Each structure stands twice: as structure tokens, then as C-alpha cells.
PDB file of C-alpha atoms in Angstrom:
ATOM      1  CA  GLU A  92      36.570  -4.708  -0.898  1.00 70.00           C
ATOM      2  CA  GLY A  93      38.510  -2.269   1.419  1.00 70.00           C
ATOM      3  CA  ASP A  94      41.759  -0.860   3.001  1.00 72.00           C
ATOM      4  CA  TYR A  95      43.577  -3.485   4.651  1.00 69.00           C
ATOM      5  CA  ASP A  96      45.727  -1.165   6.386  1.00 75.00           C
ATOM      6  CA  ARG A  97      42.667   0.767   8.080  1.00 71.00           C
ATOM      7  CA  LYS A  98      40.408  -2.430   8.483  1.00 69.00           C
ATOM      8  CA  THR A  99      37.920  -0.845   6.862  1.00 75.00           C
ATOM      9  CA  TYR A 100      35.656  -2.834   4.472  1.00 76.00           C
ATOM     10  CA  ARG A 101      32.678  -1.576   2.174  1.00 77.00           C
ATOM     11  CA  LEU A 102      30.402  -4.515   2.374  1.00 78.00           C
ATOM     12  CA  GLN A 103      27.742  -5.452  -0.214  1.00 81.00           C
ATOM     13  CA  ASP A 104      26.058  -8.287  -1.247  1.00 83.00           C
ATOM     14  CA  THR A 105      27.897 -10.389   1.327  1.00 83.00           C
ATOM     15  CA  ALA A 106      26.883 -13.302   3.014  1.00 84.00           C
ATOM     16  CA  LEU A 107      27.466 -14.817   6.580  1.00 82.00           C
ATOM     17  CA  GLN A 108      26.052 -18.395   6.688  1.00 89.00           C
ATOM     18  CA  LEU A 109      25.712 -20.187   9.515  1.00 89.00           C
ATOM     19  CA  HIS A 110      25.417 -24.024   9.630  1.00 91.00           C
ATOM     20  CA  ASP A 111      24.521 -26.924  12.385  1.00 91.00           C
ATOM     21  CA  THR A 112      24.315 -24.353  14.833  1.00 87.00           C
ATOM     22  CA  GLN A 113      23.163 -25.469  18.469  1.00 83.00           C
ATOM     23  CA  LEU A 114      22.176 -23.287  21.222  1.00 77.00           C
ATOM     24  CA  VAL A 115      22.976 -25.162  24.775  1.00 78.00           C
ATOM     25  CA  THR A 116      21.996 -23.929  28.312  1.00 71.00           C
ATOM     26  CA  SER A 117      21.446 -25.592  31.447  1.00 69.00           C
ATOM     27  CA  GLY A 118      17.850 -26.846  30.957  1.00 69.00           C
ATOM     28  CA  ARG A 119      17.733 -27.514  27.170  1.00 70.00           C
ATOM     29  CA  LYS A 120      19.624 -27.779  23.999  1.00 76.00           C
ATOM     30  CA  THR A 121      18.347 -26.719  20.465  1.00 78.00           C
ATOM     31  CA  GLU A 122      18.738 -29.311  17.594  1.00 79.00           C
ATOM     32  CA  ALA A 123      22.120 -29.319  16.057  1.00 85.00           C
ATOM     33  CA  ASP A 124      21.263 -28.818  12.422  1.00 88.00           C
ATOM     34  CA  TRP A 125      20.041 -25.641  12.584  1.00 89.00           C
ATOM     35  CA  TRP A 126      21.065 -23.233   9.805  1.00 91.00           C
ATOM     36  CA  ALA A 127      20.704 -19.584   9.099  1.00 91.00           C
ATOM     37  CA  GLU A 128      22.217 -17.000   6.112  1.00 92.00           C
ATOM     38  CA  PHE A 129      22.753 -13.208   6.573  1.00 87.00           C
ATOM     39  CA  LEU A 130      22.984 -11.503   3.688  1.00 88.00           C
ATOM     40  CA  VAL A 131      24.346  -7.824   3.850  1.00 86.00           C
ATOM     41  CA  SER A 132      22.871  -5.826   0.869  1.00 85.00           C
ATOM     42  CA  GLU A 133      25.109  -2.752   1.633  1.00 83.00           C
ATOM     43  CA  GLY A 134      27.498  -1.732   4.900  1.00 83.00           C
ATOM     44  CA  THR A 135      30.886  -0.886   6.452  1.00 82.00           C
ATOM     45  CA  LEU A 136      32.771  -3.191   8.750  1.00 75.00           C
ATOM     46  CA  ILE A 137      35.777  -1.879  10.401  1.00 76.00           C
ATOM     47  CA  TRP A 138      38.104  -5.045  11.761  1.00 74.00           C
ATOM     48  CA  ASP A 139      38.925  -3.620  15.344  1.00 75.00           C
ATOM     49  CA  ARG A 140      38.155  -3.668  19.038  1.00 73.00           C
ATOM     50  CA  PRO A 141      35.323  -3.164  19.595  1.00 72.00           C
ATOM     51  CA  MET A 142      34.586  -4.632  15.836  1.00 72.00           C
ATOM     52  CA  LYS A 143      32.178  -1.538  14.084  1.00 80.00           C
ATOM     53  CA  ILE A 144      29.347  -2.544  11.382  1.00 80.00           C
ATOM     54  CA  ASP A 145      26.884  -0.417   9.786  1.00 85.00           C
ATOM     55  CA  GLY A 146      24.715  -2.763   7.607  1.00 88.00           C
ATOM     56  CA  ARG A 147      21.567  -3.805   6.144  1.00 91.00           C
ATOM     57  CA  MET A 148      20.666  -7.467   6.140  1.00 90.00           C
ATOM     58  CA  SER A 149      18.125 -10.045   4.741  1.00 93.00           C
ATOM     59  CA  ILE A 150      17.773 -12.882   6.785  1.00 91.00           C
ATOM     60  CA  THR A 151      16.695 -16.510   6.107  1.00 93.00           C
ATOM     61  CA  MET A 152      16.379 -19.059   9.205  1.00 91.00           C
ATOM     62  CA  ARG A 153      15.600 -22.820   9.224  1.00 91.00           C
ATOM     63  CA  ASP A 154      13.251 -21.784  12.014  1.00 87.00           C
ATOM     64  CA  VAL A 155      13.190 -19.757  15.061  1.00 83.00           C
ATOM     65  CA  GLU A 156      14.012 -22.125  17.621  1.00 79.00           C
ATOM     66  CA  PRO A 157      17.286 -20.918  18.690  1.00 76.00           C
ATOM     67  CA  LEU A 158      15.271 -17.465  19.163  1.00 73.00           C
ATOM     68  CA  ILE A 159      12.688 -19.036  21.355  1.00 73.00           C
ATOM     69  CA  ALA A 160      14.988 -20.667  23.531  1.00 69.00           C
ATOM     70  CA  GLY A 161      17.451 -17.426  23.536  1.00 64.00           C
ATOM     71  CA  PHE A 162      14.832 -15.153  25.185  1.00 64.00           C
ATOM     72  CA  ARG A 163      13.505 -18.291  27.546  1.00 66.00           C
ATOM     73  CA  ASP A 164      14.421 -18.909  31.021  1.00 64.00           C
ATOM     74  CA  PRO A 165      17.721 -20.882  30.579  1.00 61.00           C
ATOM     75  CA  ALA A 166      16.434 -23.522  33.236  1.00 65.00           C
ATOM     76  CA  LYS A 167      13.138 -23.906  31.770  1.00 69.00           C
ATOM     77  CA  LYS A 168      12.492 -26.993  29.097  1.00 69.00           C
ATOM     78  CA  GLU A 169      11.040 -26.761  26.215  1.00 70.00           C
ATOM     79  CA  SER A 170       7.498 -26.573  26.230  1.00 72.00           C
ATOM     80  CA  PRO A 171       4.653 -27.234  24.230  1.00 75.00           C
ATOM     81  CA  LEU A 172       4.174 -23.523  23.545  1.00 69.00           C
ATOM     82  CA  ASP A 173       7.647 -23.146  22.176  1.00 71.00           C
ATOM     83  CA  LYS A 174       6.973 -26.132  19.647  1.00 74.00           C
ATOM     84  CA  MET A 175       3.902 -24.295  18.301  1.00 72.00           C
ATOM     85  CA  LEU A 176       5.673 -20.727  17.947  1.00 75.00           C
ATOM     86  CA  ASN A 177       8.530 -22.438  15.888  1.00 80.00           C
ATOM     87  CA  VAL A 178       7.588 -21.277  12.533  1.00 85.00           C
ATOM     88  CA  LYS A 179       9.832 -22.750   9.429  1.00 86.00           C
ATOM     89  CA  ASN A 180      11.716 -20.917   6.931  1.00 89.00           C
ATOM     90  CA  VAL A 181      11.376 -17.418   8.166  1.00 91.00           C
ATOM     91  CA  GLN A 182      12.648 -14.737   5.891  1.00 94.00           C
ATOM     92  CA  GLY A 183      13.134 -10.870   6.919  1.00 94.00           C
ATOM     93  CA  GLU A 184      15.279  -7.740   7.233  1.00 94.00           C
ATOM     94  CA  LEU A 185      17.389  -5.983   9.583  1.00 93.00           C
ATOM     95  CA  ILE A 186      19.421  -3.040   9.922  1.00 94.00           C
ATOM     96  CA  ALA A 187      22.694  -3.374  12.371  1.00 91.00           C
ATOM     97  CA  HIS A 188      24.864  -0.630  13.644  1.00 91.00           C
ATOM     98  CA  THR A 189      27.656  -0.378  16.259  1.00 88.00           C
ATOM     99  CA  LYS A 190      28.746   1.930  18.860  1.00 84.00           C
ATOM    100  CA  ASP A 191      31.647   1.046  21.136  1.00 82.00           C
ATOM    101  CA  ASP A 192      30.251  -2.261  22.886  1.00 84.00           C
ATOM    102  CA  HIS A 193      27.153  -2.034  22.043  1.00 90.00           C
ATOM    103  CA  ILE A 194      25.052  -3.298  18.827  1.00 90.00           C
ATOM    104  CA  LEU A 195      21.761  -2.193  17.876  1.00 93.00           C
ATOM    105  CA  LEU A 196      19.593  -4.138  15.413  1.00 93.00           C
ATOM    106  CA  ASP A 197      16.639  -1.388  14.755  1.00 95.00           C
ATOM    107  CA  PRO A 198      14.612  -2.448  12.918  1.00 96.00           C
ATOM    108  CA  ILE A 199      14.102  -6.375  13.140  1.00 94.00           C
ATOM    109  CA  PHE A 200      11.252  -7.483  10.201  1.00 95.00           C
ATOM    110  CA  ILE A 201       9.943 -10.682   9.318  1.00 92.00           C
ATOM    111  CA  ASP A 202       6.979 -11.092   7.515  1.00 89.00           C
ATOM    112  CA  SER A 203       6.711 -14.820   6.434  1.00 86.00           C
ATOM    113  CA  ARG A 204       4.440 -17.939   6.869  1.00 81.00           C
ATOM    114  CA  GLY A 205       1.718 -16.344   8.969  1.00 84.00           C
ATOM    115  CA  LEU A 206       4.570 -15.162  11.279  1.00 89.00           C
ATOM    116  CA  GLU A 207       5.166 -11.192  11.827  1.00 93.00           C
ATOM    117  CA  VAL A 208       7.826  -9.712  13.716  1.00 93.00           C
ATOM    118  CA  ILE A 209       8.820  -5.775  14.840  1.00 95.00           C
ATOM    119  CA  SER A 210      11.542  -5.018  16.850  1.00 94.00           C
ATOM    120  CA  ARG A 211      14.174  -3.224  18.396  1.00 95.00           C
ATOM    121  CA  VAL A 212      16.701  -4.764  19.894  1.00 94.00           C
ATOM    122  CA  ALA A 213      19.895  -3.234  21.751  1.00 93.00           C
ATOM    123  CA  LEU A 214      22.889  -6.025  22.376  1.00 90.00           C
ATOM    124  CA  SER A 215      25.890  -5.533  25.173  1.00 89.00           C
ATOM    125  CA  PRO A 216      28.276  -7.629  27.412  1.00 86.00           C
ATOM    126  CA  GLY A 217      25.853  -9.521  29.137  1.00 84.00           C
ATOM    127  CA  SER A 218      22.302  -7.859  28.135  1.00 87.00           C
ATOM    128  CA  ALA A 219      19.444  -7.416  25.756  1.00 89.00           C
ATOM    129  CA  ASN A 220      16.902  -4.604  25.858  1.00 94.00           C
ATOM    130  CA  GLY A 221      14.736  -3.496  23.412  1.00 94.00           C
ATOM    131  CA  VAL A 222      10.809  -4.042  22.143  1.00 96.00           C
ATOM    132  CA  LEU A 223       8.932  -6.875  20.481  1.00 93.00           C
ATOM    133  CA  PHE A 224       5.732  -7.228  18.530  1.00 95.00           C
ATOM    134  CA  ALA A 225       4.749 -10.654  17.130  1.00 91.00           C
ATOM    135  CA  LYS A 226       1.458 -11.954  15.758  1.00 93.00           C
ATOM    136  CA  LEU A 227       1.523 -15.404  14.758  1.00 88.00           C
ATOM    137  CA  ARG A 228      -2.136 -17.391  13.219  1.00 83.00           C
ATOM    138  CA  GLY A 229      -3.893 -14.340  14.270  1.00 85.00           C
ATOM    139  CA  VAL A 230      -2.800 -13.890  17.858  1.00 90.00           C
ATOM    140  CA  SER A 231      -0.545 -10.944  18.174  1.00 93.00           C
ATOM    141  CA  ALA A 232       1.605  -9.470  21.602  1.00 92.00           C
ATOM    142  CA  ASN A 233       4.279  -7.307  22.617  1.00 93.00           C
ATOM    143  CA  VAL A 234       6.693  -7.388  25.026  1.00 93.00           C
ATOM    144  CA  GLU A 235       9.685  -5.605  26.249  1.00 94.00           C
ATOM    145  CA  ILE A 236      13.116  -6.891  26.500  1.00 91.00           C
ATOM    146  CA  VAL A 237      14.920  -5.245  30.112  1.00 93.00           C
ATOM    147  CA  ASP A 238      18.091  -6.715  31.140  1.00 91.00           C
ATOM    148  CA  SER A 239      17.475  -9.636  28.918  1.00 85.00           C
ATOM    149  CA  LYS A 240      14.142 -10.628  31.026  1.00 86.00           C
ATOM    150  CA  VAL A 241      11.378 -10.636  28.729  1.00 85.00           C
ATOM    151  CA  LYS A 242       8.575  -8.622  29.960  1.00 90.00           C
ATOM    152  CA  PHE A 243       4.919  -9.245  28.750  1.00 90.00           C
ATOM    153  CA  LYS A 244       3.143  -6.120  27.795  1.00 94.00           C
ATOM    154  CA  GLY A 245      -0.104  -7.068  26.320  1.00 93.00           C
ATOM    155  CA  LEU A 246      -2.010  -8.775  23.587  1.00 93.00           C
ATOM    156  CA  GLY A 247      -1.593  -6.567  20.310  1.00 93.00           C
ATOM    157  CA  GLY A 248       0.447  -3.930  20.921  1.00 94.00           C
ATOM    158  CA  ARG A 249       1.451  -3.430  16.978  1.00 96.00           C
ATOM    159  CA  HIS A 250       1.048   0.708  17.170  1.00 96.00           C
ATOM    160  CA  LYS A 251       2.683   0.712  20.334  1.00 96.00           C
ATOM    161  CA  VAL A 252       5.948  -0.855  19.069  1.00 96.00           C
ATOM    162  CA  LEU A 253       5.761   0.841  15.781  1.00 97.00           C
ATOM    163  CA  GLN A 254       6.688   4.157  18.054  1.00 97.00           C
ATOM    164  CA  GLN A 255       9.834   2.681  19.295  1.00 96.00           C
ATOM    165  CA  VAL A 256      11.174   0.776  15.709  1.00 97.00           C
ATOM    166  CA  ASN A 257      12.509   3.045  12.816  1.00 95.00           C
ATOM    167  CA  MET A 258      10.601   0.934  10.320  1.00 95.00           C
ATOM    168  CA  ALA A 259      11.429   3.921   7.919  1.00 95.00           C
ATOM    169  CA  ALA A 260      14.831   2.802   7.601  1.00 93.00           C
ATOM    170  CA  LEU A 261      13.748  -0.371   5.349  1.00 92.00           C
ATOM    171  CA  GLU A 262      12.336   1.862   2.965  1.00 89.00           C
ATOM    172  CA  HIS A 263      15.751   3.391   1.493  1.00 73.00           C
TER     173      HIS A 263
END
């Protein structure tokens, strides 16, 4: 529901579904049958240039393969480590805000099938910046993303990343 003339819409229980999606880079391509669903429980959308969105979403994905591929060097082929890290049937939550041509995803929280991810990512044309903590099968690490390049910061680091991520926003 919304105001067509002002291009402003209230989002509640609105879904965005991706089916048969594939990520292709110069060095690799993911399977073509990947799917995901984003369910916006509450939020607003202003359909303009740039588009503005503020909302809380739940995420369900077939697996995390495109995310792994998206943060890897595009020239590198898929590795055995990528396959090991590819968790299936992922569920989580995120809050998205836009300002000008930037999208802020803060927090991103996934707790599904032995995978825990806590992250904050700012996206702008041609660049991603943020922090990420991930724990899988008892092994955890944190990384920093600067100008779309992932920099390994160390094992563990959950507390350090939590200081930079607005997890309290999910409590409302």
C-alpha cells in the first residue's frame, strides 16, 4: 500500500524472490539454480532515483555459494574450502537503509545449521565496506571489507565485530 503520486510505499509482509539466479565472474560461475527469498516484515520504499528503502527483512537462501563467490577474487576458481564453507538452507535477518546511492545493511545476522554470521556492510557503486564475523563448525574468524577487498583480521573476534554492528536493532 502507498501513494502512487509520491512514489512512496509502506512495505509489510512483502517478499522479493530470486529464482534460477547465477553469479558469473571471469574465473568462475555459480550453479544456475540458486534461489533466495527476502521477506520485508516492515519498511518503506520510495521508488525514485536513487531508490530509497528502509526495512527489516528475513532471509532464506538455498546456500551461501553466491556470497562466497562474491567476496572472493573474481579471477580465482572455486576451491575445496569454498565447497566446505557452503552451508545449505540458510536463514537470517537484516536491516537495510539507503541514503543517496549507498545501501547500509546493519545488522546482518544468520544463525542457521551451525553457521553464525554477524555483519555490517555498506554498499556503494563499485565498492563494499564493512566487517564480518563468521563461525562454522566451531571455527570462527573475523574479516574487514575495505573497497570490496576482504582482509582477514584473525580467528575469533566476535566481540570486536559486535562493537561495530547494531545488533540491538533486531530486538525491536
